[in-house]
Coordinates of N, CA and C in Angstrom, one line a residue:
X220 N -9.8 -6.2 10.3 CA -10.6 -6.1 9.1 C -9.9 -6.8 7.9
X221 N -8.8 -6.2 7.5 CA -8.1 -6.9 6.4 C -8.6 -6.6 5.0
X222 N -9.6 -5.7 5.0 CA -10.3 -5.4 3.7 C -10.2 -4.0 3.4
X223 N -10.3 -3.6 2.2 CA -10.3 -2.2 1.8 C -11.4 -1.9 0.8
X224 N -11.7 -0.6 0.6 CA -12.8 -0.2 -0.3 C -12.5 -0.7 -1.7
X225 N -13.4 -1.4 -2.3 CA -13.1 -2.0 -3.7 C -13.2 -1.0 -4.8
X226 N -13.6 0.2 -4.6 CA -14.0 1.1 -5.7 C -12.8 1.4 -6.7
X227 N -11.6 1.4 -6.1 CA -10.4 1.7 -7.0 C -9.7 0.5 -7.5
X228 N -10.1 -0.7 -7.2 CA -9.3 -1.9 -7.5 C -9.2 -2.2 -9.0
X229 N -10.2 -2.0 -9.8 CA -10.0 -2.2 -11.3 C -9.0 -1.3 -11.9
X230 N -9.1 0.0 -11.5 CA -8.1 1.0 -12.0 C -6.7 0.6 -11.5
X231 N -6.6 0.3 -10.2 CA -5.3 -0.1 -9.7 C -4.7 -1.3 -10.4
X232 N -5.5 -2.3 -10.7 CA -5.1 -3.5 -11.4 C -4.6 -3.1 -12.8
X233 N -5.3 -2.2 -13.5 CA -4.9 -1.8 -14.8 C -3.5 -1.1 -14.8
X234 N -3.3 -0.3 -13.8 CA -2.0 0.4 -13.6 C -0.9 -0.6 -13.3
X235 N -1.2 -1.6 -12.5 CA -0.2 -2.6 -12.2 C 0.2 -3.3 -13.4
X236 N -0.8 -3.7 -14.2 CA -0.5 -4.4 -15.5 C 0.4 -3.5 -16.4
X237 N 0.0 -2.2 -16.5 CA 0.8 -1.3 -17.3 C 2.2 -1.2 -16.9
X238 N 2.5 -1.1 -15.6 CA 3.8 -1.0 -15.0 C 4.6 -2.3 -15.2
X239 N 3.9 -3.4 -15.3 CA 4.5 -4.8 -15.5 C 5.7 -5.1 -14.6
X240 N 5.5 -5.0 -13.3 CA 6.7 -5.2 -12.4 C 7.0 -6.7 -12.4
X241 N 8.3 -7.0 -12.1 CA 8.7 -8.4 -11.9 C 8.9 -8.7 -10.4
X242 N 9.0 -7.6 -9.6 CA 9.1 -7.7 -8.1 C 8.2 -6.7 -7.5
X243 N 7.4 -7.1 -6.5 CA 6.4 -6.2 -5.8 C 6.5 -6.5 -4.3
X244 N 6.4 -5.4 -3.6 CA 6.2 -5.4 -2.1 C 4.8 -4.9 -1.8
X245 N 4.0 -5.7 -1.3 CA 2.6 -5.4 -0.9 C 2.6 -5.1 0.6
X246 N 2.5 -3.8 0.9 CA 2.6 -3.3 2.3 C 1.2 -3.3 2.9
X247 N 1.0 -3.9 4.0 CA -0.3 -4.0 4.6 C -1.2 -5.0 3.9
X248 N -0.7 -6.2 3.8 CA -1.3 -7.3 2.9 C -2.7 -7.5 3.2
X249 N -3.1 -7.5 4.5 CA -4.5 -7.7 4.9 C -4.9 -9.1 4.4
X250 N -6.0 -9.2 3.6 CA -6.5 -10.4 3.0 C -5.8 -10.8 1.7
X251 N -4.9 -10.0 1.2 CA -4.2 -10.3 0.0 C -4.8 -9.8 -1.3
X252 N -5.6 -8.7 -1.1 CA -6.3 -8.1 -2.3 C -5.4 -7.8 -3.4
X253 N -4.3 -7.1 -3.2 CA -3.4 -6.7 -4.3 C -2.7 -7.9 -4.8
X254 N -2.4 -8.9 -4.0 CA -1.8 -10.1 -4.6 C -2.8 -10.7 -5.6
X255 N -4.0 -10.8 -5.2 CA -5.0 -11.3 -6.2 C -5.1 -10.5 -7.5
X256 N -5.0 -9.2 -7.4 CA -5.0 -8.4 -8.6 C -3.8 -8.6 -9.5
X257 N -2.6 -8.8 -8.8 CA -1.4 -9.1 -9.6 C -1.5 -10.4 -10.2
X258 N -1.9 -11.4 -9.5 CA -2.0 -12.8 -10.1 C -3.0 -12.9 -11.2
X259 N -4.1 -12.2 -11.1 CA -5.1 -12.2 -12.1 C -4.6 -11.4 -13.4
X260 N -3.9 -10.4 -13.1 CA -3.5 -9.5 -14.2 C -2.1 -9.9 -14.9
X261 N -1.2 -10.4 -14.1 CA 0.1 -10.7 -14.6 C 0.6 -12.1 -14.5
X262 N -0.2 -12.9 -13.8 CA 0.2 -14.3 -13.6 C 1.1 -14.6 -12.5
X263 N 1.6 -15.8 -12.4 CA 2.4 -16.3 -11.3 C 3.9 -15.9 -11.4
X264 N 4.4 -15.3 -12.5 CA 5.8 -15.1 -12.8 C 6.3 -13.9 -12.0
X265 N 5.5 -13.1 -11.3 CA 5.9 -11.9 -10.6 C 6.2 -12.4 -9.2
X266 N 7.3 -11.9 -8.6 CA 7.7 -12.2 -7.2 C 6.9 -11.2 -6.4
X267 N 6.1 -11.6 -5.5 CA 5.3 -10.7 -4.7 C 5.6 -11.1 -3.2
X268 N 6.2 -10.1 -2.5 CA 6.5 -10.2 -1.1 C 5.5 -9.3 -0.4
X269 N 5.3 -9.5 0.9 CA 4.4 -8.7 1.6 C 4.9 -8.4 3.0
X270 N 4.3 -7.3 3.5 CA 4.5 -6.9 4.9 C 3.2 -6.8 5.6
X271 N 3.0 -7.6 6.6 CA 1.8 -7.5 7.4 C 2.2 -7.5 8.9
X272 N 1.8 -6.5 9.6 CA 2.2 -6.3 11.0 C 1.3 -7.1 11.9
X273 N 0.1 -7.4 11.6 CA -0.9 -8.1 12.5 C -0.9 -9.6 12.3
X274 N -0.3 -10.3 13.2 CA -0.2 -11.8 13.1 C -1.5 -12.5 12.8
X275 N -2.6 -12.1 13.5 CA -3.8 -12.8 13.2 C -4.3 -12.7 11.8
X276 N -4.0 -11.7 11.0 CA -4.3 -11.6 9.6 C -3.5 -12.6 8.8
X277 N -2.2 -12.8 9.2 CA -1.3 -13.8 8.6 C -1.9 -15.2 8.7
X278 N -2.4 -15.5 9.8 CA -3.1 -16.8 10.1 C -4.4 -16.9 9.4
X279 N -5.3 -15.9 9.6 CA -6.7 -15.9 9.1 C -6.7 -16.0 7.6
X280 N -5.8 -15.3 6.9 CA -5.8 -15.3 5.4 C -4.7 -16.1 4.8
X281 N -4.1 -17.0 5.6 CA -3.0 -17.9 5.1 C -2.0 -17.1 4.2
X282 N -1.6 -16.0 4.7 CA -0.7 -15.2 3.9 C 0.7 -15.8 3.7
X283 N 1.2 -16.5 4.7 CA 2.6 -17.1 4.5 C 2.6 -18.1 3.4
X284 N 1.5 -18.7 3.1 CA 1.4 -19.7 2.0 C 1.2 -19.1 0.7
X285 N 0.8 -17.8 0.6 CA 0.4 -17.2 -0.6 C 1.4 -16.3 -1.2
X286 N 2.2 -15.6 -0.4 CA 3.3 -14.7 -0.9 C 4.6 -15.4 -1.0
X287 N 5.5 -14.9 -1.8 CA 6.8 -15.5 -2.0 C 7.6 -15.3 -0.7
X288 N 7.5 -14.2 -0.1 CA 8.1 -14.0 1.2 C 7.2 -13.0 2.0
X289 N 7.1 -13.3 3.3 CA 6.2 -12.5 4.1 C 7.0 -12.0 5.3
X290 N 6.9 -10.7 5.6 CA 7.5 -10.0 6.7 C 6.5 -9.6 7.7
X291 N 6.5 -10.3 8.9 CA 5.6 -9.9 10.0 C 6.2 -8.8 10.8
X292 N 6.1 -7.6 10.4 CA 6.7 -6.5 11.0 C 6.0 -5.2 10.6
X293 N 6.3 -4.1 11.3 CA 5.9 -2.8 10.9 C 6.7 -2.3 9.7
X294 N 6.1 -1.8 8.7 CA 6.8 -1.4 7.5 C 7.8 -0.3 7.8
X295 N 7.6 0.4 8.8 CA 8.6 1.5 9.2 C 9.9 0.9 9.6
X296 N 10.0 -0.4 9.9 CA 11.2 -1.1 10.2 C 11.9 -1.7 9.0
X297 N 11.3 -1.8 7.9 CA 11.9 -2.4 6.7 C 13.0 -1.5 6.2
X298 N 14.1 -2.2 5.8 CA 15.3 -1.4 5.3 C 15.6 -1.6 3.8
X299 N 14.9 -2.5 3.2 CA 15.1 -2.8 1.8 C 13.8 -2.6 1.0
X300 N 13.8 -1.6 0.1 CA 12.7 -1.3 -0.7 C 13.1 -1.4 -2.2
X301 N 14.0 -2.3 -2.5 CA 14.5 -2.4 -3.9 C 13.5 -3.4 -4.6
X302 N 12.4 -2.8 -5.0 CA 11.4 -3.5 -5.7 C 11.0 -2.7 -7.0
X303 N 10.5 -3.4 -8.0 CA 9.9 -2.6 -9.1 C 8.7 -1.8 -8.7
X304 N 7.9 -2.4 -7.8 CA 6.7 -1.7 -7.3 C 6.5 -1.9 -5.8
X305 N 6.3 -0.9 -5.1 CA 5.9 -1.0 -3.7 C 4.4 -0.5 -3.6
X306 N 3.5 -1.3 -3.1 CA 2.1 -0.9 -3.0 C 1.8 -0.6 -1.5
X307 N 1.4 0.6 -1.3 CA 0.9 1.1 0.0 C -0.6 1.1 0.0
X308 N -1.2 -0.1 0.2 CA -2.6 -0.2 0.0 C -3.3 0.1 1.3
X309 N -3.8 1.3 1.5 CA -4.6 1.7 2.6 C -3.9 1.5 3.9
X310 N -2.6 2.0 4.0 CA -1.9 1.9 5.2 C -1.3 3.3 5.7
X311 N -1.2 4.2 4.8 CA -0.6 5.5 5.3 C -1.4 6.2 6.3
X312 N -2.7 6.0 6.2 CA -3.6 6.7 7.2 C -3.5 6.1 8.6
X313 N -2.8 5.0 8.7 CA -2.7 4.3 10.0 C -1.4 4.8 10.7
X314 N -0.7 5.8 10.2 CA 0.5 6.3 10.8 C 0.4 7.9 10.8
X315 N 1.3 8.5 11.5 CA 1.4 9.9 11.5 C 1.8 10.4 10.2
X316 N 1.5 11.7 9.8 CA 2.0 12.2 8.6 C 3.5 12.2 8.5
X317 N 4.2 12.5 9.5 CA 5.7 12.5 9.5 C 6.2 11.1 9.3
X318 N 5.6 10.1 9.9 CA 6.0 8.7 9.6 C 5.7 8.3 8.2
X319 N 4.6 8.7 7.6 CA 4.3 8.4 6.3 C 5.2 9.0 5.3
X320 N 5.6 10.3 5.5 CA 6.5 11.0 4.7 C 7.9 10.4 4.8
X321 N 8.3 10.0 6.0 CA 9.6 9.3 6.1 C 9.7 8.0 5.4
X322 N 8.6 7.2 5.5 CA 8.5 6.0 4.8 C 8.6 6.2 3.3
X323 N 7.9 7.2 2.8 CA 7.9 7.5 1.4 C 9.3 7.9 0.9
X324 N 10.0 8.6 1.8 CA 11.4 9.0 1.4 C 12.3 7.8 1.2
X325 N 12.2 6.8 2.1 CA 12.9 5.6 2.0 C 12.6 4.8 0.7
X326 N 11.3 4.7 0.4 CA 10.8 4.0 -0.8 C 11.3 4.7 -2.0
X327 N 11.3 6.0 -2.0 CA 11.6 6.8 -3.2 C 13.1 6.6 -3.6
X328 N 13.9 6.2 -2.7 CA 15.4 6.1 -2.9 C 15.7 4.7 -3.5
X329 N 14.8 3.7 -3.4 CA 15.1 2.4 -3.8 C 14.1 1.7 -4.8
X330 N 12.9 2.1 -4.8 CA 11.9 1.4 -5.7 C 11.9 2.1 -7.0
X331 N 11.3 1.4 -8.0 CA 11.1 2.0 -9.3 C 9.8 2.8 -9.4
X332 N 8.8 2.2 -8.8 CA 7.4 2.7 -8.7 C 6.8 2.5 -7.4
X333 N 5.8 3.3 -7.0 CA 5.0 3.1 -5.8 C 3.6 3.4 -6.2
X334 N 2.7 2.7 -5.5 CA 1.2 3.0 -5.6 C 0.7 3.2 -4.2
X335 N 0.0 4.3 -4.1 CA -0.7 4.6 -2.8 C -2.2 4.5 -3.0
X336 N -2.9 3.8 -2.1 CA -4.3 3.8 -2.1 C -4.6 4.4 -0.7
X337 N -5.5 5.4 -0.6 CA -5.7 6.0 0.7 C -7.1 6.7 0.7
X338 N -7.8 6.6 1.8 CA -9.1 7.4 1.9 C -8.8 8.9 1.7
X339 N -9.6 9.6 0.9 CA -9.4 11.0 0.6 C -10.5 11.8 1.2
X340 N -11.3 11.3 2.1 CA -12.3 12.0 2.8 C -12.1 11.7 4.3
X341 N -12.7 12.6 5.1 CA -12.6 12.3 6.5 C -13.1 10.9 6.8
X342 N -12.2 10.1 7.4 CA -12.6 8.7 7.5 C -12.1 8.2 8.9
X343 N -13.0 8.3 9.9 CA -12.6 7.8 11.2 C -12.7 6.3 11.3
X344 N -11.7 5.7 11.9 CA -11.7 4.3 12.1 C -10.9 4.0 13.4
X345 N -11.5 3.2 14.3 CA -10.8 2.8 15.5 C -10.3 1.4 15.3
X346 N -9.9 0.8 16.4 CA -9.4 -0.6 16.4 C -10.5 -1.5 16.0
X347 N -10.2 -2.5 15.1 CA -11.2 -3.5 14.7 C -10.7 -4.9 15.1
X348 N -11.6 -5.6 15.7 CA -11.2 -7.0 16.2 C -10.0 -6.9 17.0
X349 N -9.9 -5.9 17.9 CA -8.8 -5.7 18.8 C -7.4 -5.4 18.1
X350 N -7.5 -5.1 16.8 CA -6.2 -4.8 16.1 C -6.0 -3.3 16.2
X351 N -5.0 -2.9 17.0 CA -4.7 -1.5 17.2 C -4.1 -0.8 15.9
X352 N -3.6 -1.7 15.0 CA -3.1 -1.1 13.7 C -4.2 -0.7 12.8
X353 N -5.4 -1.0 13.1 CA -6.5 -0.5 12.2 C -6.9 0.9 12.5
X354 N -6.5 1.5 13.6 CA -6.8 2.9 13.9 C -6.3 3.8 12.9
X355 N -7.1 4.7 12.4 CA -6.7 5.8 11.5 C -6.1 6.9 12.3
X356 N -4.8 7.1 12.2 CA -4.1 8.1 12.9 C -4.3 9.5 12.2
X357 N -4.2 9.4 10.9 CA -4.5 10.6 10.1 C -5.8 10.4 9.3
X358 N -6.8 11.1 9.7 CA -8.2 10.8 9.1 C -8.6 11.8 8.0
X359 N -7.7 12.8 7.7 CA -8.2 13.8 6.8 C -7.3 14.0 5.6
X360 N -6.9 12.9 4.9 CA -6.1 13.0 3.7 C -7.0 13.5 2.6
X361 N -6.5 14.3 1.7 CA -7.2 14.8 0.5 C -6.2 14.5 -0.7
X362 N -6.8 14.6 -1.9 CA -5.9 14.5 -3.1 C -4.8 15.6 -3.0
X363 N -5.2 16.8 -2.7 CA -4.2 17.9 -2.7 C -3.1 17.6 -1.6
X364 N -3.5 17.1 -0.5 CA -2.5 16.9 0.6 C -1.6 15.8 0.2
X365 N -2.1 14.7 -0.4 CA -1.2 13.6 -0.9 C -0.2 14.1 -1.9
X366 N -0.7 14.9 -2.9 CA 0.2 15.4 -3.9 C 1.2 16.4 -3.3
X367 N 0.9 17.1 -2.3 CA 1.8 18.0 -1.6 C 2.9 17.2 -0.8
X368 N 2.5 16.2 -0.1 CA 3.4 15.5 0.8 C 4.2 14.4 0.2
X369 N 3.8 13.8 -0.9 CA 4.5 12.7 -1.5 C 5.0 13.0 -2.9
X370 N 6.3 13.0 -3.1 CA 6.9 13.4 -4.4 C 6.8 12.3 -5.4
X371 N 7.1 12.8 -6.7 CA 7.2 11.9 -7.8 C 5.9 11.3 -8.3
X372 N 4.8 11.8 -7.9 CA 3.5 11.2 -8.4 C 3.3 11.7 -9.8
X373 N 3.0 10.7 -10.7 CA 2.9 11.0 -12.1 C 1.5 10.8 -12.6
X374 N 0.6 10.1 -11.8 CA -0.7 9.9 -12.2 C -1.6 9.6 -10.9
X375 N -2.8 10.0 -10.9 CA -3.7 9.6 -9.8 C -5.1 9.7 -10.3
X376 N -6.0 9.0 -9.5 CA -7.4 9.0 -9.8 C -8.1 9.1 -8.5
X377 N -9.1 10.0 -8.5 CA -10.0 10.2 -7.3 C -11.2 9.4 -7.5
X378 N -11.6 8.7 -6.4 CA -12.8 7.9 -6.4 C -13.7 8.5 -5.3
X379 N -14.8 8.0 -5.0 CA -15.7 8.6 -4.0 C -15.1 8.7 -2.6
X380 N -14.4 7.6 -2.2 CA -13.9 7.5 -0.9 C -12.3 7.5 -0.9
X381 N -11.8 6.9 -1.9 CA -10.3 6.7 -2.0 C -9.7 7.4 -3.1
X382 N -8.4 7.6 -3.0 CA -7.6 8.1 -4.1 C -6.5 7.1 -4.3
X383 N -6.1 6.9 -5.6 CA -5.0 6.0 -5.9 C -4.0 6.8 -6.7
X384 N -2.7 6.7 -6.3 CA -1.7 7.5 -6.8 C -0.5 6.6 -7.3
X385 N 0.1 7.0 -8.4 CA 1.2 6.2 -8.9 C 2.4 7.2 -8.9
X386 N 3.5 6.7 -8.4 CA 4.8 7.5 -8.4 C 5.8 6.7 -9.2
X387 N 6.6 7.5 -9.9 CA 7.8 6.9 -10.6 C 9.0 7.5 -10.1
X388 N 10.0 6.7 -9.7 CA 11.2 7.1 -9.2 C 12.3 6.9 -10.2
X389 N 13.5 7.5 -10.1 CA 14.6 7.3 -11.0 C 15.5 6.2 -10.5
X390 N 15.0 5.1 -10.1 CA 15.8 3.9 -9.6 C 15.6 2.8 -10.6
X391 N 16.7 2.2 -11.0 CA 16.6 1.0 -11.9 C 16.6 -0.3 -11.1
X392 N 16.3 -0.3 -9.9 CA 16.4 -1.5 -9.0 C 15.2 -2.4 -9.3
X393 N 15.5 -3.7 -9.2 CA 14.4 -4.7 -9.2 C 14.8 -5.9 -8.4

């Protein structure tokens, strides 16, 4: 699929502009939605790297030509999260809760900020176009559950289908 619900994107873009990061890691790049938001809001001066596990998306959306650096791997294998902002755009529901919490723990030790976008209603999804990474492993996230499981969240907004959450960590890395 490579796409996500657009309802939260204007708010997410405004928050990204307010954070004014100089380095960003876009996790689950898909079609590059967050890259577009960053370029429209902050221009080309921001270094934006991406993680995309599904090689066909990299080819279909020309991701290697659009990001400063692209990692074709599972984000759970990444060892460096020293970015001003890590964006987890509709990916945490594609892994177990324990994997999501472990990933968050790694990010919280190195990033300055993180943004989560996640369905906050029961949202069943299977493989799409033979992509097994599109399967929703955890289908029942709620605002309360996100706030309970992921530390350092300083702001969030609930939309009809998605929730967007901003975390601030005590890391000066960029």
